[in-house]
Each structure stands twice: as C-alpha cells, then as structure tokens.
Coordinates of C-alpha atoms in Angstrom, one line a residue:
M1 CA 0.0 0.0 0.0
S2 CA 1.3 3.5 -0.9
Q3 CA 2.3 5.8 1.9
P4 CA -0.2 8.5 2.9
A5 CA 0.5 11.8 1.4
K6 CA -0.8 15.4 1.5
L7 CA -0.8 18.0 -1.3
R8 CA -1.1 21.8 -1.4
I9 CA -3.8 22.7 -3.9
I10 CA -4.1 26.2 -5.3
L11 CA -7.7 26.7 -6.5
Q12 CA -7.4 30.4 -6.9
D13 CA -4.8 33.0 -5.9
H14 CA -6.8 33.7 -2.9
D15 CA -8.0 30.1 -2.2
I16 CA -5.4 27.5 -1.2
R17 CA -6.5 24.1 0.2
R18 CA -4.9 21.0 1.6
L19 CA -5.7 17.6 0.0
E20 CA -5.3 14.6 2.3
L21 CA -4.4 11.3 0.5
P22 CA -4.7 8.4 3.0
S23 CA -4.1 5.8 0.3
G24 CA -1.2 7.8 -1.2
I25 CA -0.8 9.5 -4.5
P26 CA -3.0 8.0 -7.3
D27 CA -1.5 5.9 -10.0
T28 CA -2.6 8.1 -12.9
V29 CA -3.1 11.8 -13.6
D30 CA -6.7 11.2 -14.5
E31 CA -7.4 9.6 -11.1
L32 CA -5.7 12.5 -9.4
H33 CA -7.7 15.0 -11.5
S34 CA -11.0 13.3 -10.6
L35 CA -10.1 13.2 -6.9
V36 CA -9.3 17.0 -6.9
Q37 CA -12.5 17.7 -8.8
Q38 CA -14.7 15.7 -6.4
T39 CA -13.0 16.8 -3.2
F40 CA -13.3 20.6 -4.0
Q41 CA -16.4 20.3 -6.2
I42 CA -14.7 22.1 -9.1
E43 CA -17.0 22.8 -12.1
G44 CA -15.9 23.2 -15.7
H45 CA -12.8 22.0 -17.5
F46 CA -9.4 22.4 -15.8
T47 CA -5.9 21.0 -15.9
L48 CA -3.4 20.4 -13.1
H49 CA 0.0 22.1 -13.1
F50 CA 2.9 21.1 -10.7
K51 CA 5.7 23.3 -9.4
D52 CA 9.0 22.2 -10.8
A53 CA 11.8 22.4 -8.3
D54 CA 14.5 23.0 -10.9
F55 CA 12.8 26.0 -12.6
G56 CA 10.7 27.2 -9.7
D57 CA 7.7 27.6 -12.1
Y58 CA 4.5 25.7 -12.9
F59 CA 4.3 23.1 -15.7
S60 CA 1.5 20.9 -17.1
L61 CA 1.2 17.7 -15.1
T62 CA 1.5 14.7 -17.5
S63 CA 2.8 12.1 -15.1
V64 CA 2.2 11.4 -11.3
C65 CA 5.9 10.7 -11.1
D66 CA 6.3 14.5 -10.9
V67 CA 4.2 14.6 -7.7
K68 CA 5.6 13.9 -4.2
D69 CA 4.3 14.2 -0.7
K70 CA 3.7 17.9 0.3
D71 CA 4.1 19.1 -3.3
T72 CA 2.0 22.0 -4.7
L73 CA -0.4 21.6 -7.5
K74 CA -2.3 24.4 -9.2
V75 CA -5.8 24.2 -10.7
V76 CA -5.8 26.0 -14.1
H77 CA -9.3 26.5 -15.6
V78 CA -9.7 26.2 -19.3
F79 CA -12.4 28.5 -20.7
E80 CA -14.3 27.2 -23.7
P81 CA -15.2 29.9 -26.3
P82 CA -19.0 30.5 -26.5
M83 CA -20.9 28.8 -29.3
V84 CA -22.6 31.1 -31.7
T85 CA -25.5 29.5 -33.7
L86 CA -26.7 31.1 -36.9
T87 CA -30.1 30.0 -38.2
L88 CA -30.4 30.3 -41.9
T89 CA -34.1 30.8 -42.9
N90 CA -35.5 30.5 -46.4
L91 CA -37.6 33.5 -47.4
D92 CA -39.8 31.2 -49.4
S93 CA -41.0 29.4 -46.3
S94 CA -41.9 30.5 -42.9
C95 CA -41.5 27.2 -41.0
P96 CA -38.6 24.8 -40.2
S97 CA -38.8 23.1 -43.5
G98 CA -36.8 25.9 -45.1
T99 CA -34.4 26.4 -42.1
E100 CA -30.9 25.3 -41.8
S101 CA -28.7 25.7 -38.7
A102 CA -25.0 26.6 -39.2
T103 CA -24.0 24.8 -35.9
Y104 CA -25.5 22.1 -33.7
P105 CA -27.6 21.7 -31.7
H106 CA -30.3 22.8 -34.1
S107 CA -32.9 25.3 -32.9
D108 CA -36.5 24.3 -33.4
S109 CA -37.7 27.9 -33.2
C110 CA -38.6 29.8 -36.3
S111 CA -38.1 33.5 -35.5
S112 CA -37.1 35.6 -38.4
G113 CA -36.8 38.6 -36.1
S114 CA -34.2 37.3 -33.8
Q115 CA -30.6 38.6 -33.9
D116 CA -29.2 35.1 -34.5
T117 CA -31.2 34.5 -37.7
L118 CA -29.8 35.0 -41.2
I119 CA -32.3 35.3 -44.0
L120 CA -31.4 33.8 -47.4
S121 CA -33.4 34.1 -50.7
S122 CA -33.7 30.3 -51.2
P123 CA -31.4 27.3 -51.0
E124 CA -31.4 26.6 -54.7
H125 CA -30.2 30.2 -55.3
M126 CA -27.5 30.1 -52.7
T127 CA -24.2 31.4 -54.0
H128 CA -20.7 30.5 -53.0
C129 CA -20.8 33.5 -50.6
S130 CA -23.7 32.2 -48.6
Q131 CA -22.5 28.6 -48.1
R132 CA -21.8 27.5 -44.5
W133 CA -18.4 28.0 -42.9
P134 CA -16.1 25.0 -42.5
V135 CA -16.5 23.0 -39.3
E136 CA -13.0 23.8 -38.2
F137 CA -11.7 27.3 -38.8
P138 CA -8.0 28.0 -38.0
I139 CA -7.3 31.2 -36.1
P140 CA -4.5 33.0 -37.8
R141 CA -1.3 34.3 -36.2
F142 CA -1.7 38.0 -35.6
T143 CA 1.0 40.7 -35.4
Y144 CA 3.4 40.6 -32.5
N145 CA 1.8 43.5 -30.7
T146 CA -1.7 42.1 -31.1
E147 CA -0.6 38.7 -29.8
L148 CA 0.9 40.5 -26.7
V149 CA -2.5 42.3 -26.1
L150 CA -4.4 39.0 -26.5
A151 CA -2.1 37.1 -24.2
S152 CA -2.3 39.9 -21.6
G153 CA -6.1 39.9 -22.0
N154 CA -6.3 36.1 -21.5
E155 CA -4.2 36.3 -18.4
A156 CA -6.4 39.1 -16.9
F157 CA -9.5 37.1 -17.6
E158 CA -8.2 33.9 -16.1
K159 CA -7.0 35.8 -13.0
D160 CA -9.8 38.3 -12.3
G161 CA -12.5 37.7 -15.0
I162 CA -11.8 41.0 -16.7
L163 CA -13.0 41.1 -20.3
L164 CA -10.7 42.5 -23.0
S165 CA -11.6 45.7 -24.8
P166 CA -10.6 44.9 -28.4
T167 CA -10.9 48.4 -29.9
A168 CA -7.1 49.0 -30.4
I169 CA -6.4 45.6 -32.0
L170 CA -9.7 45.1 -33.9
P171 CA -8.4 46.4 -37.3
D172 CA -5.5 43.9 -37.2
V173 CA -7.8 41.0 -36.1
L174 CA -10.4 41.7 -38.8
E175 CA -7.7 42.0 -41.5
K176 CA -6.0 38.8 -40.6
L177 CA -9.4 36.9 -40.3
A178 CA -10.4 38.3 -43.7
E179 CA -7.1 37.1 -45.2
T180 CA -7.5 33.6 -43.6
I181 CA -11.1 33.3 -44.9
F182 CA -9.9 34.4 -48.3
Q183 CA -7.1 31.8 -48.4
Q184 CA -9.6 29.1 -47.1
D185 CA -11.8 29.9 -50.1
V186 CA -8.9 30.0 -52.6
V187 CA -7.2 26.8 -51.4
N188 CA -10.0 24.6 -50.2
L189 CA -13.0 25.6 -52.2
A190 CA -11.4 26.9 -55.5
P191 CA -14.6 28.6 -56.6
P192 CA -15.1 29.8 -60.2
V193 CA -13.9 33.4 -60.9
D194 CA -17.3 34.8 -61.2
A195 CA -18.2 33.5 -57.7
F196 CA -14.9 34.9 -56.4
K197 CA -15.7 38.3 -57.9
E198 CA -19.1 38.3 -56.2
C199 CA -17.7 37.3 -52.8
W200 CA -14.5 39.5 -52.9
P201 CA -15.3 42.4 -55.3
A202 CA -12.6 44.6 -53.7
L203 CA -9.9 42.2 -54.8
F204 CA -10.6 42.8 -58.4
D205 CA -9.0 46.2 -58.3
S206 CA -5.5 47.0 -59.5
I207 CA -4.4 48.4 -56.2
Q208 CA -5.8 45.4 -54.2
I209 CA -4.3 42.9 -56.6
C210 CA -0.8 44.5 -56.1
E211 CA -1.3 44.5 -52.3
E212 CA -2.3 40.8 -52.3
F213 CA 0.6 39.9 -54.5
K214 CA 3.0 41.8 -52.3
R215 CA 1.6 40.1 -49.2
I216 CA 2.2 36.7 -50.8
T217 CA 5.6 37.4 -52.4
T218 CA 6.9 40.6 -50.8
I219 CA 7.4 42.0 -54.3
N220 CA 6.0 45.2 -55.8
L221 CA 4.1 43.8 -58.8
E222 CA 3.7 46.5 -61.3
S223 CA 6.9 48.5 -60.6
S224 CA 9.1 45.3 -60.7
F225 CA 7.4 43.9 -63.8
M226 CA 7.8 47.2 -65.8
A227 CA 11.4 47.9 -64.6
K228 CA 12.7 44.6 -65.8
L229 CA 10.6 44.7 -69.0
D230 CA 12.1 48.2 -69.8
Q231 CA 15.6 46.9 -69.0
Y232 CA 15.3 43.9 -71.3
C233 CA 13.4 45.7 -74.1
P234 CA 16.3 46.8 -76.3
K235 CA 18.1 43.5 -76.2
L236 CA 14.8 41.6 -76.5
M237 CA 13.9 43.5 -79.7
E238 CA 17.3 42.7 -81.1
L239 CA 16.9 39.0 -80.4
V240 CA 13.4 38.7 -81.9
S241 CA 14.6 40.4 -85.1
S242 CA 17.0 37.6 -85.6
R243 CA 14.2 35.1 -86.1
G244 CA 13.5 33.8 -89.6
G245 CA 10.6 32.2 -91.5
A246 CA 7.0 32.6 -90.4
A247 CA 8.1 33.9 -87.0
K248 CA 10.0 36.8 -88.7
M249 CA 6.9 37.8 -90.8
K250 CA 4.7 37.8 -87.7
I251 CA 7.3 39.8 -85.7
N252 CA 7.6 42.4 -88.5
Q253 CA 3.8 42.7 -88.6
I254 CA 3.7 43.4 -84.9
K255 CA 6.6 45.9 -85.1
G256 CA 4.8 47.7 -87.9
T257 CA 2.0 48.8 -85.5
T258 CA 4.4 51.3 -83.8
L259 CA 5.6 53.2 -86.8
E260 CA 3.7 56.3 -85.7
D261 CA 3.3 55.5 -82.0
H262 CA 6.5 55.6 -79.8
T263 CA 4.9 55.8 -76.4
I264 CA 6.4 53.6 -73.7
E265 CA 3.1 51.7 -73.4
R266 CA 3.3 50.8 -77.1
R267 CA 6.9 49.8 -76.9
R268 CA 6.2 47.5 -74.0
E269 CA 3.2 46.0 -75.8
V270 CA 5.3 45.2 -78.9
A271 CA 8.1 43.7 -76.9
I272 CA 5.7 41.3 -75.1
R273 CA 3.9 40.3 -78.3
C274 CA 7.1 39.7 -80.2
M275 CA 8.5 37.7 -77.2
V276 CA 5.5 35.4 -77.3
V277 CA 6.3 34.6 -81.0
Y278 CA 10.0 34.3 -80.2
L279 CA 9.3 31.6 -77.6
G280 CA 7.4 29.6 -80.2
E281 CA 3.9 30.3 -78.7
K282 CA 0.9 32.0 -80.3
E283 CA 0.2 35.7 -79.8
E284 CA -3.5 35.1 -80.2
D285 CA -3.5 32.8 -77.1
L286 CA -2.5 35.8 -75.0
S287 CA -4.6 38.5 -76.5
K288 CA -7.6 38.8 -78.8
E289 CA -9.1 41.8 -80.7
Y290 CA -12.7 42.7 -80.8
V291 CA -14.6 45.5 -82.5
D292 CA -17.0 48.1 -81.2
G293 CA -20.6 46.8 -81.3
E294 CA -19.5 43.2 -81.1
D295 CA -21.4 41.1 -78.6
M296 CA -18.8 40.7 -75.8
S297 CA -20.5 37.6 -74.5
K298 CA -19.9 35.9 -77.8
A299 CA -16.4 37.1 -78.0
L300 CA -15.7 35.8 -74.4
A301 CA -17.4 32.5 -75.0
G302 CA -15.1 29.6 -74.2
E303 CA -12.2 31.9 -73.2
V304 CA -10.4 30.5 -70.1
M305 CA -7.9 33.3 -70.0
K306 CA -7.5 36.1 -72.5
I307 CA -6.6 39.8 -72.7
M308 CA -9.3 41.3 -74.9
V309 CA -8.2 44.4 -76.9
N310 CA -10.5 46.9 -78.6
K311 CA -9.4 46.9 -82.2
A312 CA -10.6 50.4 -83.0
A313 CA -9.1 52.0 -79.8
R314 CA -5.8 50.0 -80.0
T315 CA -4.3 52.4 -82.5
S316 CA -5.1 55.6 -80.5
D317 CA -5.4 54.5 -76.9
P318 CA -3.0 51.9 -75.4
A319 CA -5.4 51.5 -72.4
S320 CA -7.9 49.5 -74.4
A321 CA -7.3 46.0 -72.9
T322 CA -9.6 44.0 -70.7
I323 CA -8.5 40.9 -68.6
V324 CA -10.9 38.0 -69.0
I325 CA -10.7 34.8 -66.9
E326 CA -13.2 32.0 -67.3
A327 CA -15.3 34.2 -69.6
T328 CA -15.6 36.8 -66.8
E329 CA -14.5 40.4 -67.3
V330 CA -12.1 41.1 -64.4
L331 CA -10.3 44.4 -65.2
S332 CA -10.5 46.9 -68.0
G333 CA -9.0 50.1 -69.2
L334 CA -5.4 48.7 -69.2
D335 CA -2.5 48.7 -71.7
L336 CA -1.3 45.3 -72.6
A337 CA 1.9 45.3 -70.5
R338 CA 0.0 46.4 -67.4
A339 CA -2.7 43.8 -68.1
C340 CA 0.0 41.1 -68.2
A341 CA 1.4 42.3 -64.9
L342 CA -2.0 42.3 -63.2
L343 CA -2.8 38.9 -64.7
M344 CA 0.3 37.6 -62.9
G345 CA -1.1 39.0 -59.7
L346 CA -4.4 37.4 -60.2
F347 CA -2.8 34.0 -60.9
Y348 CA -1.1 34.2 -57.5
A349 CA -4.1 35.7 -55.6
L350 CA -6.6 33.2 -57.0
N351 CA -4.2 30.2 -57.0
L352 CA -4.7 29.7 -60.7
S353 CA -2.4 27.7 -63.1
Y354 CA -0.8 29.2 -66.1
P355 CA -2.4 28.2 -69.4
R356 CA -0.4 25.4 -70.9
Q357 CA -0.2 26.9 -74.4
L358 CA 1.6 30.0 -72.9
R359 CA 3.7 28.3 -70.2
H360 CA 7.0 29.8 -71.5
T361 CA 5.5 33.3 -71.7
F362 CA 4.3 33.3 -68.2
E363 CA 7.5 31.6 -67.0
V364 CA 9.3 34.6 -68.4
F365 CA 6.9 37.0 -66.6
Q366 CA 7.5 35.1 -63.3
K367 CA 11.1 34.2 -63.4
L368 CA 12.7 36.9 -65.5
L369 CA 10.6 40.0 -64.9
L370 CA 9.4 39.3 -61.4
E371 CA 12.5 37.2 -60.4
L372 CA 10.5 34.6 -58.6
D373 CA 12.1 31.1 -58.5
E374 CA 14.4 32.4 -61.2
L375 CA 17.0 29.6 -60.5
K376 CA 14.4 27.0 -61.4
A377 CA 13.8 28.3 -64.9
S378 CA 13.3 25.8 -67.8
P379 CA 16.2 25.5 -70.3
K380 CA 14.4 27.7 -72.9
V381 CA 13.8 30.5 -70.4
M382 CA 17.3 30.2 -69.0
S383 CA 18.7 30.4 -72.5
L384 CA 16.7 33.6 -73.1
K385 CA 17.9 35.1 -69.9
Q386 CA 21.5 34.4 -70.8
K387 CA 21.1 36.1 -74.2
L388 CA 19.4 39.1 -72.6
L389 CA 22.2 39.6 -70.2
S390 CA 25.0 38.9 -72.7

C-alpha cells in the first residue's frame, strides 16, 4: 500500500487548500484529476500544473511521477469559447422546412426577427458566398503587438475575470481573419472566378491585386514587372529580329504597329507580343481583338484566360485592354503590359495555373521579370535570360 500523502492545492490565488491522500498519490493523472474535482467540487474544464523544483515555475502535469508528498499543485481553468449559432431561414418558407442551422444543436424555433437569424433568398439560389463555414476554422497568427495584447487579456480574464476591450487591436484582427477566410476559399473551395468576384469584389481592383501579390511574395508587382521589361526591351527586340521564316513575318507585322506610336506603353506591348512569338507560342493565345458593337458575351465564350483588346481603340489608346478569366471580365482600361502584370497578380491571388499553351511566356513573366524562382527556370527561359544579359 502506498504511503499516505498530502498536497497543497491552489484553487485560486486567494483560495489554497490541503488535500489529504490516506491511500497515497493515485497511479494516474486522470485519477488525481478526478479526486481533486470531487474533493473541491470544481465545475468546468481544468488542468493540473505542478511546481517544478529546478525551474521554480509551474508546468502541465502529465505524469504522477512529478508529484511527491507535500508538493504544490495548481488548478488551471480552461475556458471554452462561446458557441454562436446562426439560423439560416429560407424566405420562401416561414417554417422549419426551409431552415438550416450553421451549428449544432439545431434550434427548433422559427423566429425571423431574432438577432441570430440570417435570411437567405432560397437554398437553390445560394451562391458560394452564402454557403456555410467549415466545421474547423483555423485562427491565424496576428502581429506581435496584437498577440501580446491578447495574451495579456487572457491572463487578466483567467485571474480576475476582466474582459478584454478589443478596440485597439480590432483592425488587425479583422484584417487577418479576412485574409484567412480568403485563403480558405482559394485553397479549399477553389470557386469559379465569377463567384470569387461576387464574394470578394474589392480584390478585383488593380491596387488590391498589387497589395495581395506583395503580401504573398513581398514583391511590388507593377513596378518590378515594368522595370525589368524596360531593362530587357532593347536586347529583346534585337533578339526577336534575328528570327526567320513565319516567325519573322509575324514579328515584323507586330513591329509595324508602332511606326507612328512611340509611347512607352506601345513599346512594352510590342516587346511582349514579339517575345511570345520568339518563344514559339501564339500571340492570339494571349490577346484577342474585338470590334465596337460586337457582342462581348460571344467574344468571351469559351475563353479560359485572355486579354481582350478593342481593335478600334488600339491604334489611338493603349489603355484598351480587358482581362478575361473563365469568360468573366475582371479588369478593363489597361494597356497590354499592365494587363500582363496584373494577370500575374491574379494568378497568385486566386491560386490559378498558367495556361499550358503560354507556359513559357508566363514563366518569363514570373522568373525573369518578377524574379520569382528564377533559379528553377526551364532550359528555354534560362537560355533567353543568358542572351538578354550577354
């Protein structure tokens, strides 16, 4: 039989008790936990911490081997976050048949006026935006200062029950939650672009695309893209002019469009269009012209990714391009080079794959102009880089 023992139990900072163990220290942590709970009638979830003699601090108790006669144990309460239940009610019905609950247990009440009720048009017309949240939602890591405030707030609540006022940290918390929700949508749900545009309309703005790209890569999208393109332009035009055969004819045709237009936007456009041909890919896979009055829905039909250019405006206004992804107009009023840069940002933000028929062109955009994974370039792109730098 084990020797009798006694333990010092800290229930609260102001409430310290003695636990008598006539039969000695229990054989398992679970048995000791139950004994403490029953003896002191502790409600709710808690863990036991023991005071380590070497460090002079409390650690989680995982083995009764760490407990000896007359040792001190501390009761640490674990507070569960409150459960919030949203009741989704179908407008087409006023009774439970059209009601869904976002969490369980399900509420049998049918009150469209309560604050915890969310009204939807109808289940069959539910969009991606109104689908229920995942069962498990990971809380993101906030900034260092916010984490300090949260840790201090948790400590104050556990010690004195004081609730945290989140006003100062709320902007960072909301921003990080929005980013996490967005990434959850991108990675796990992979919705079509039109649904994405409906749920996250602010993303489909040039400034926000650049901000999201910088958040992912730490690189300034447009300025980096244009700086490298301008740097390589003279050598690139020299290289493409060395091509022969059908490629030479196509390149000369493209170069002919700048005879009376020497703006930097036009020079960049011509360099990109010629580079596509130089790489052995088709210019029409990247951009497509349309005419005023043409039904855009027909022009967009079947287009997975394309930069649509107004044919009439192209000769007078470089900013005549529109980015189209999955037959959805994403951004308009762009020159071709800027459209290419922002298209790269959208590929990263929406976790999209490059079109296979333009894989070398987009590899140049990524690895030469934006210098992302440049050491992993394919032989063709690495050869182009060496020629541009020679």
